[in-house]
Short mmCIF file of C-alpha atoms in Angstrom, two decimals:
data_model
loop_
_atom_site.label_atom_id
_atom_site.label_comp_id
_atom_site.label_asym_id
_atom_site.label_seq_id
_atom_site.Cartn_x
_atom_site.Cartn_y
_atom_site.Cartn_z
CA MET Z 1 0.00 0.00 0.00
CA LYS Z 2 1.45 3.37 -1.07
CA LEU Z 3 0.85 6.46 1.09
CA HIS Z 4 0.28 9.87 -0.49
CA PRO Z 5 3.22 12.27 0.19
CA LEU Z 6 0.89 14.54 2.26
CA ALA Z 7 -0.19 11.58 4.34
CA LEU Z 8 3.45 10.62 4.84
CA SER Z 9 4.38 14.12 6.03
CA ALA Z 10 1.33 14.20 8.33
CA LEU Z 11 2.38 10.85 9.79
CA ALA Z 12 5.97 12.06 10.25
CA PHE Z 13 4.70 15.22 11.99
CA ALA Z 14 2.44 13.20 14.30
CA LEU Z 15 5.30 10.86 15.21
CA SER Z 16 7.72 13.72 15.89
CA THR Z 17 5.09 15.52 18.04
CA ALA Z 18 4.50 12.33 20.02
CA THR Z 19 8.26 11.94 20.51
CA LEU Z 20 8.58 15.56 21.66
CA ALA Z 21 5.65 15.18 24.06
CA GLN Z 22 7.22 12.04 25.45
CA ALA Z 23 10.58 13.73 25.80
CA ALA Z 24 9.23 16.91 27.47
CA PRO Z 25 11.44 17.47 30.51
CA GLN Z 26 9.71 17.07 33.84
CA VAL Z 27 10.38 17.92 37.43
CA GLU Z 28 8.97 15.85 40.29
CA VAL Z 29 8.36 17.86 43.46
CA LEU Z 30 7.61 16.29 46.84
CA HIS Z 31 5.83 18.78 49.11
CA TYR Z 32 3.22 19.12 51.83
CA TRP Z 33 1.52 22.32 50.66
CA THR Z 34 -1.96 20.78 50.62
CA SER Z 35 -4.35 23.12 52.49
CA GLY Z 36 -6.49 25.69 50.61
CA GLY Z 37 -4.11 28.66 50.50
CA GLU Z 38 -1.06 26.42 50.06
CA ALA Z 39 -2.57 24.40 47.20
CA LYS Z 40 -3.41 27.66 45.40
CA SER Z 41 0.20 28.79 45.79
CA ILE Z 42 1.72 25.59 44.42
CA ALA Z 43 -0.69 25.64 41.44
CA GLU Z 44 0.92 28.97 40.42
CA LEU Z 45 4.41 27.42 40.41
CA LYS Z 46 3.13 24.51 38.33
CA LYS Z 47 1.75 27.02 35.78
CA MET Z 48 5.05 28.89 35.63
CA MET Z 49 7.03 25.70 35.07
CA GLU Z 50 4.70 24.50 32.33
CA ALA Z 51 5.00 27.90 30.60
CA LYS Z 52 8.79 27.27 30.57
CA GLY Z 53 8.24 23.90 28.88
CA VAL Z 54 8.80 21.76 31.98
CA ALA Z 55 6.12 19.27 33.01
CA TRP Z 56 5.29 19.33 36.73
CA LYS Z 57 4.96 15.95 38.44
CA ASP Z 58 3.19 16.54 41.73
CA PHE Z 59 4.08 14.44 44.77
CA ALA Z 60 1.92 15.99 47.50
CA VAL Z 61 1.91 14.37 50.94
CA ALA Z 62 -0.62 15.79 53.41
CA GLY Z 63 0.35 16.44 57.03
CA GLY Z 64 0.79 19.88 58.58
CA ALA Z 65 4.41 19.88 59.68
CA GLY Z 66 5.74 17.51 57.02
CA GLU Z 67 6.35 14.37 59.10
CA ASN Z 68 4.58 12.21 56.49
CA ALA Z 69 6.49 13.88 53.66
CA THR Z 70 9.80 13.22 55.42
CA THR Z 71 8.93 9.52 55.75
CA ALA Z 72 7.99 9.33 52.06
CA LEU Z 73 11.20 11.13 51.06
CA LYS Z 74 13.39 8.76 53.08
CA ALA Z 75 11.74 5.76 51.42
CA ARG Z 76 12.30 7.22 47.93
CA VAL Z 77 15.95 8.11 48.57
CA MET Z 78 16.69 4.67 50.05
CA ALA Z 79 15.07 3.06 46.99
CA GLY Z 80 17.38 5.10 44.73
CA SER Z 81 14.55 7.09 43.17
CA ALA Z 82 14.70 10.51 44.84
CA PRO Z 83 12.38 13.21 43.47
CA ALA Z 84 14.05 16.15 41.70
CA ALA Z 85 13.04 18.49 44.53
CA ALA Z 86 11.58 18.15 48.00
CA GLN Z 87 10.23 20.58 50.57
CA ILE Z 88 12.73 20.45 53.43
CA LYS Z 89 14.26 23.17 55.56
CA GLY Z 90 16.68 24.34 58.21
CA PRO Z 91 19.12 21.85 59.77
CA ALA Z 92 17.44 19.02 57.79
CA ILE Z 93 19.09 20.43 54.63
CA GLN Z 94 22.49 19.90 56.25
CA GLU Z 95 21.51 16.39 57.34
CA TRP Z 96 20.60 15.44 53.74
CA GLY Z 97 23.81 17.13 52.53
CA GLN Z 98 25.84 14.83 54.79
CA GLU Z 99 24.17 11.85 53.07
CA GLY Z 100 25.72 13.02 49.77
CA VAL Z 101 22.37 13.04 47.91
CA LEU Z 102 21.85 16.78 47.25
CA ALA Z 103 22.53 18.50 43.90
CA ASN Z 104 24.66 21.60 43.35
CA ILE Z 105 22.52 24.52 42.05
CA ASP Z 106 25.19 27.24 42.16
CA ALA Z 107 24.48 27.98 38.47
CA ALA Z 108 20.90 29.08 39.28
CA ALA Z 109 22.15 31.18 42.22
CA ALA Z 110 24.74 32.93 40.03
CA GLU Z 111 22.22 33.64 37.27
CA GLY Z 112 19.65 34.99 39.75
CA LYS Z 113 22.26 36.95 41.79
CA TRP Z 114 20.96 35.32 44.99
CA GLU Z 115 23.84 36.67 47.08
CA SER Z 116 22.67 40.23 46.50
CA VAL Z 117 18.91 39.67 46.95
CA LEU Z 118 18.90 37.29 49.96
CA PRO Z 119 19.92 38.04 53.58
CA PRO Z 120 22.90 36.00 54.92
CA VAL Z 121 20.65 34.35 57.56
CA VAL Z 122 18.86 32.73 54.59
CA THR Z 123 21.80 31.94 52.28
CA ASN Z 124 23.62 30.13 55.11
CA VAL Z 125 20.70 27.72 55.47
CA MET Z 126 20.47 27.05 51.70
CA LYS Z 127 24.10 25.96 51.30
CA TYR Z 128 25.97 22.79 52.12
CA LYS Z 129 29.77 23.10 52.30
CA GLY Z 130 29.62 26.46 50.54
CA HIS Z 131 27.42 25.36 47.63
CA TYR Z 132 23.73 26.08 47.08
CA VAL Z 133 21.68 22.89 47.35
CA ALA Z 134 18.27 24.43 48.08
CA VAL Z 135 16.15 27.39 47.03
CA PRO Z 136 14.21 29.44 49.61
CA VAL Z 137 10.53 30.01 48.90
CA ASN Z 138 9.39 32.43 51.60
CA VAL Z 139 9.67 33.62 55.18
CA HIS Z 140 6.97 32.77 57.71
CA ARG Z 141 6.58 34.52 61.01
CA VAL Z 142 5.60 31.92 63.60
CA ASN Z 143 4.87 34.07 66.67
CA TRP Z 144 1.48 35.40 65.57
CA LEU Z 145 -1.85 35.32 67.38
CA TRP Z 146 -4.88 35.30 65.03
CA VAL Z 147 -7.97 37.01 66.39
CA ASN Z 148 -11.61 37.30 65.33
CA PRO Z 149 -12.65 40.91 66.18
CA GLU Z 150 -16.37 40.05 66.13
CA VAL Z 151 -15.82 37.45 68.84
CA LEU Z 152 -13.87 40.03 70.87
CA ALA Z 153 -16.70 42.55 70.47
CA LYS Z 154 -19.32 39.99 71.58
CA ALA Z 155 -17.24 39.14 74.63
CA GLY Z 156 -16.35 42.76 75.44
CA ALA Z 157 -12.64 41.99 75.15
CA LYS Z 158 -9.68 43.59 73.36
CA ALA Z 159 -6.79 42.16 71.35
CA PRO Z 160 -4.01 41.27 73.82
CA THR Z 161 -0.41 42.49 73.81
CA ASN Z 162 0.76 40.61 76.94
CA PHE Z 163 -0.30 37.54 78.90
CA ALA Z 164 -2.34 39.49 81.49
CA GLU Z 165 -4.45 40.91 78.64
CA PHE Z 166 -4.54 37.53 76.89
CA PHE Z 167 -6.01 35.72 79.90
CA ASP Z 168 -8.46 38.56 80.48
CA ALA Z 169 -9.69 38.24 76.85
CA ALA Z 170 -9.76 34.42 77.11
CA ASP Z 171 -11.92 34.57 80.27
CA LYS Z 172 -14.40 36.92 78.61
CA ILE Z 173 -14.63 34.80 75.42
CA LYS Z 174 -15.18 31.66 77.51
CA LYS Z 175 -17.93 33.40 79.53
CA ALA Z 176 -19.59 34.39 76.23
CA GLY Z 177 -19.96 30.66 75.49
CA LEU Z 178 -17.30 30.48 72.74
CA VAL Z 179 -13.94 28.70 72.47
CA ALA Z 180 -11.20 31.08 73.61
CA VAL Z 181 -8.24 29.28 71.98
CA ALA Z 182 -8.61 27.30 68.74
CA HIS Z 183 -6.01 24.54 68.70
CA GLY Z 184 -5.22 21.21 67.13
CA GLY Z 185 -3.81 18.66 69.55
CA GLN Z 186 -0.86 17.52 67.42
CA PRO Z 187 2.75 17.59 68.71
CA TRP Z 188 3.96 20.24 66.23
CA GLN Z 189 1.00 22.51 67.07
CA ASP Z 190 1.65 22.07 70.81
CA ALA Z 191 5.30 23.03 70.16
CA THR Z 192 4.18 26.09 68.13
CA VAL Z 193 2.22 27.43 71.12
CA PHE Z 194 5.04 26.49 73.52
CA GLU Z 195 7.79 28.37 71.66
CA SER Z 196 5.69 31.56 71.52
CA VAL Z 197 4.99 31.23 75.26
CA VAL Z 198 8.73 30.81 76.02
CA LEU Z 199 9.48 33.89 73.90
CA GLY Z 200 6.69 35.89 75.57
CA VAL Z 201 7.69 34.89 79.10
CA GLY Z 202 11.48 34.92 78.78
CA GLY Z 203 12.32 37.28 75.88
CA ALA Z 204 14.60 36.84 72.86
CA ASP Z 205 17.88 36.17 74.70
CA PHE Z 206 16.29 33.52 76.93
CA TYR Z 207 14.61 31.87 73.92
CA ARG Z 208 17.97 31.69 72.10
CA LYS Z 209 19.79 30.24 75.12
CA ALA Z 210 17.09 27.69 75.91
CA LEU Z 211 15.68 26.59 72.56
CA VAL Z 212 18.54 27.22 70.10
CA GLN Z 213 21.69 26.72 72.19
CA LEU Z 214 19.96 24.18 74.51
CA ASP Z 215 21.67 25.69 77.55
CA GLN Z 216 20.98 23.30 80.45
CA ALA Z 217 20.63 26.00 83.12
CA SER Z 218 18.05 27.86 81.01
CA LEU Z 219 16.05 24.72 80.17
CA SER Z 220 15.50 23.88 83.85
CA SER Z 221 15.32 27.49 85.10
CA PRO Z 222 12.50 29.28 86.98
CA THR Z 223 11.75 31.13 83.70
CA MET Z 224 11.16 27.81 81.91
CA ILE Z 225 8.97 26.62 84.81
CA LYS Z 226 6.97 29.86 84.49
CA SER Z 227 6.64 29.19 80.73
CA PHE Z 228 5.12 25.76 81.45
CA GLU Z 229 2.82 27.30 84.09
CA THR Z 230 1.59 29.76 81.45
CA LEU Z 231 1.12 26.93 78.95
CA ALA Z 232 -0.86 24.95 81.54
CA ARG Z 233 -3.20 27.91 81.94
CA ILE Z 234 -3.64 28.24 78.15
CA LYS Z 235 -4.64 24.55 78.07
CA THR Z 236 -7.75 25.37 80.10
CA TYR Z 237 -9.12 27.52 77.25
CA ILE Z 238 -8.82 24.82 74.55
CA ASP Z 239 -11.98 22.83 73.69
CA LYS Z 240 -12.27 19.10 74.45
CA ASP Z 241 -12.40 18.14 70.74
CA ALA Z 242 -8.92 19.51 69.95
CA ALA Z 243 -7.11 16.14 69.90
CA GLY Z 244 -5.75 15.38 66.42
CA ARG Z 245 -7.43 18.40 64.81
CA ASP Z 246 -5.56 19.77 61.76
CA TRP Z 247 -4.27 23.33 62.08
CA ASN Z 248 -6.41 24.67 59.21
CA LEU Z 249 -9.57 23.33 60.90
CA ALA Z 250 -8.57 25.24 64.04
CA THR Z 251 -8.08 28.35 61.86
CA ALA Z 252 -11.56 27.75 60.39
CA MET Z 253 -12.99 27.98 63.94
CA VAL Z 254 -11.59 31.53 64.20
CA ILE Z 255 -12.72 32.40 60.64
CA ASN Z 256 -16.28 31.19 61.39
CA GLY Z 257 -16.55 32.93 64.76
CA LYS Z 258 -16.62 29.72 66.81
CA ALA Z 259 -13.32 30.61 68.50
CA GLY Z 260 -11.64 33.87 69.39
CA MET Z 261 -7.89 33.30 69.06
CA GLN Z 262 -5.28 30.93 67.61
CA PHE Z 263 -1.51 30.71 68.09
CA MET Z 264 -0.17 29.87 64.62
CA GLY Z 265 2.36 30.97 62.02
CA ASP Z 266 1.28 33.22 59.16
CA TRP Z 267 0.35 30.31 56.90
CA ALA Z 268 -2.94 30.66 58.81
CA LYS Z 269 -3.45 33.93 56.95
CA GLY Z 270 -3.61 32.00 53.69
CA GLU Z 271 -6.77 30.33 55.05
CA PHE Z 272 -8.36 33.69 55.95
CA THR Z 273 -7.49 35.03 52.49
CA ALA Z 274 -8.84 31.92 50.74
CA ALA Z 275 -12.10 32.45 52.69
CA GLY Z 276 -12.34 36.01 51.33
CA LYS Z 277 -11.55 37.67 54.66
CA VAL Z 278 -9.79 41.04 54.94
CA ALA Z 279 -6.88 41.72 57.33
CA GLY Z 280 -7.62 44.40 59.93
CA LYS Z 281 -11.37 44.12 59.33
CA ASP Z 282 -12.48 40.46 59.43
CA PHE Z 283 -9.43 39.22 61.33
CA LEU Z 284 -6.53 40.66 63.31
CA CYS Z 285 -2.92 39.54 63.38
CA VAL Z 286 -1.07 40.52 66.55
CA PRO Z 287 2.27 39.22 67.84
CA ALA Z 288 1.78 36.42 70.37
CA PRO Z 289 1.50 37.88 73.91
CA GLY Z 290 4.73 39.55 75.02
CA THR Z 291 6.57 38.92 71.72
CA GLY Z 292 6.08 42.23 69.89
CA ASN Z 293 9.83 42.97 69.80
CA ALA Z 294 10.92 39.54 68.53
CA TYR Z 295 10.34 37.38 65.46
CA THR Z 296 10.49 33.59 65.17
CA PHE Z 297 10.97 32.55 61.56
CA ASN Z 298 10.33 29.49 59.45
CA ILE Z 299 11.77 29.45 55.93
CA ASP Z 300 10.18 27.05 53.45
CA SER Z 301 12.61 25.74 50.85
CA LEU Z 302 12.96 23.19 48.08
CA ALA Z 303 16.13 21.10 48.28
CA MET Z 304 17.37 19.61 45.03
CA PHE Z 305 18.31 15.93 44.91
CA LYS Z 306 20.86 14.38 42.56
CA VAL Z 307 19.16 13.23 39.36
CA LYS Z 308 20.63 11.18 36.51
CA SER Z 309 19.89 12.93 33.22
CA ALA Z 310 21.25 16.31 32.07
CA GLU Z 311 17.69 17.26 31.11
CA GLU Z 312 16.43 16.68 34.67
CA GLN Z 313 19.36 18.68 36.03
CA LYS Z 314 18.43 21.55 33.71
CA SER Z 315 14.80 21.32 34.90
CA GLN Z 316 15.99 21.67 38.51
CA LEU Z 317 17.81 24.91 37.65
CA THR Z 318 14.68 26.15 35.84
CA LEU Z 319 12.62 25.36 38.96
CA ALA Z 320 15.09 27.16 41.25
CA GLY Z 321 15.04 30.23 38.97
CA ALA Z 322 11.23 30.25 38.85
CA VAL Z 323 10.94 30.03 42.65
CA MET Z 324 13.25 33.02 43.12
CA SER Z 325 11.58 35.18 40.46
CA PRO Z 326 9.84 38.32 41.82
CA GLU Z 327 6.64 37.22 40.00
CA PHE Z 328 6.45 33.89 41.83
CA GLN Z 329 7.59 35.38 45.15
CA GLU Z 330 4.69 37.82 44.94
CA VAL Z 331 1.91 35.41 43.90
CA PHE Z 332 3.04 32.54 46.17
CA ASN Z 333 3.31 34.67 49.29
CA LEU Z 334 0.04 36.51 48.63
CA ASN Z 335 -1.70 33.11 48.64
CA LYS Z 336 0.37 31.50 51.39
CA GLY Z 337 0.26 34.30 53.97
CA SER Z 338 4.05 34.52 54.21
CA ILE Z 339 6.38 37.27 52.94
CA PRO Z 340 8.89 37.20 50.06
CA VAL Z 341 12.32 35.90 51.02
CA ARG Z 342 14.11 38.09 48.46
CA SER Z 343 14.42 41.84 48.05
CA GLY Z 344 12.99 43.68 45.05
CA VAL Z 345 9.38 42.45 45.34
CA SER Z 346 6.72 45.17 45.32
CA ARG Z 347 4.74 45.63 48.56
CA ALA Z 348 1.75 47.08 46.71
CA LYS Z 349 -0.52 44.00 46.87
CA PHE Z 350 0.45 42.86 50.38
CA ASP Z 351 -1.92 43.47 53.30
CA SER Z 352 -1.28 45.04 56.70
CA CYS Z 353 -0.25 41.69 58.30
CA ALA Z 354 2.39 41.09 55.61
CA THR Z 355 3.80 44.62 55.66
CA ARG Z 356 4.00 44.49 59.47
CA SER Z 357 5.83 41.16 59.15
CA MET Z 358 8.29 42.72 56.65
CA ASP Z 359 8.93 45.70 58.95
CA ASP Z 360 9.27 43.56 62.07
CA MET Z 361 11.65 41.16 60.34
CA ALA Z 362 13.93 44.06 59.36
CA ALA Z 363 13.76 45.60 62.87
CA THR Z 364 14.35 42.35 64.78
CA SER Z 365 17.22 41.43 62.45
CA LYS Z 366 18.98 44.65 63.52
CA ALA Z 367 18.10 44.11 67.20
CA ASN Z 368 19.37 40.49 67.29
CA ALA Z 369 15.83 39.26 68.01
CA LEU Z 370 15.27 37.37 64.73
CA LEU Z 371 15.09 33.76 65.93
CA PRO Z 372 14.76 30.34 64.28
CA SER Z 373 11.58 28.42 65.10
CA LEU Z 374 12.04 25.33 67.26
CA ALA Z 375 8.64 23.86 66.33
CA HIS Z 376 9.22 24.22 62.59
CA GLY Z 377 12.63 22.63 62.17
CA MET Z 378 14.75 25.77 61.98
CA ALA Z 379 16.53 25.86 65.37
CA ILE Z 380 18.09 22.46 66.11
CA ASP Z 381 18.58 19.06 64.49
CA SER Z 382 15.55 16.83 63.99
CA ALA Z 383 16.47 14.22 66.63
CA LYS Z 384 16.74 16.79 69.45
CA ALA Z 385 13.69 18.69 68.20
CA GLY Z 386 11.70 15.44 68.22
CA ALA Z 387 12.74 14.61 71.80
CA ILE Z 388 11.79 18.11 72.98
CA GLN Z 389 8.48 17.97 71.12
CA ASP Z 390 7.68 14.69 72.88
CA VAL Z 391 8.09 16.38 76.28
CA ILE Z 392 5.81 19.26 75.27
CA ALA Z 393 3.15 16.87 73.90
CA LYS Z 394 3.29 14.81 77.10
CA PHE Z 395 2.81 17.98 79.16
CA MET Z 396 -0.17 19.03 77.01
CA ASN Z 397 -1.83 15.62 77.38
CA SER Z 398 -1.22 14.76 81.04
CA ASN Z 399 -1.11 16.22 84.55
CA MET Z 400 2.67 16.60 84.42
CA THR Z 401 3.81 19.49 86.63
CA PRO Z 402 5.67 22.51 85.18
CA GLN Z 403 8.70 21.61 87.35
CA ALA Z 404 8.77 18.03 86.02
CA ALA Z 405 8.32 19.31 82.45
CA ALA Z 406 11.30 21.68 82.72
CA GLN Z 407 13.48 18.85 84.09
CA ALA Z 408 12.31 16.50 81.32
CA LEU Z 409 13.05 19.19 78.73
CA ALA Z 410 16.63 19.59 79.96
CA LYS Z 411 17.08 15.82 79.98
CA ALA Z 412 15.69 15.46 76.42
CA ALA Z 413 18.13 18.09 75.11
CA LYS Z 414 21.07 16.45 76.88
CA THR Z 415 20.54 12.78 76.14
CA MET Z 416 20.22 12.99 72.36
#
């Protein structure tokens, strides 16, 4: 059977198109951005990558603080099939670097002039042995308190700036028949409240000594005991259904007026935004009680893993460049609730919570009160952080005394 020349050329075109489609470079990204605001943010990155001719292979693993994602990543790396990129951060980047599995992305950093647009506190975290192995996505402030002003008005309370005002507001909200503190009883959420309490009770220098340097005297000190006493009091304002509740469901309680306040990082703002709520009107963001002059940070990042083909390596560099672009930094952080990690991004579209976060980050950086979050994997290695988190969770779920908790905390930091 003879084919007409036009039919032959059509067939050749179809075959070449199929080959091209098959050969389209792709990048597989393991992440745990799965809640409403987060999913919206990651969809924007997917769009940007596809516009650059790189297919996005999504590997989303639900679970607020990324424990499930970490387990999945370990399994993939051990099986010799690491994804091109994975959402990991802080000291965990160094731990993966020591395993010899991370890829060098210095070329993307040079092209994007990262050294001139990122603060040193960020670049230090993104490098292993002097080479970039990860790209930062954003900066989250952890020590926020989210407040529903309608609930405050109903209760005749005001937004607190210190713990005396916080407990006064909590009492009034409770008397009004509403939940004072929205919370999810998961270890990482317990640790999120705890670190803000330690900062509010002890101040920036005490926080650094106790939770970053793991100074034994500080961990078992009267100030730490007072921190646990304060945490014990906060426990009394959390509803009985909190056990196992996801953080975004706790945020929804504040959004819907069922609860008055929530201790949570600014990813919570992404939920308010996704629900069409306006900062300063429908919800308030205030620093956690007593922490107005300090800032605990959590930097999300994508670490790049060694991949075999040159095409995949090129796709990794494309991904790193896209993440650091001002366009992505703007759209991602508007959806996520965080602030851009790089300089040169317009503030025009950011709300009052974000601009306050930007100003406070700059001020606390100068005042030596910009601190890595313990609860979110920025302060210490994962083994010690896990041991400390276990103590906090035990305290939250038992009748353990503040004195016993402080002793257990010191022991956990020492024995690992």
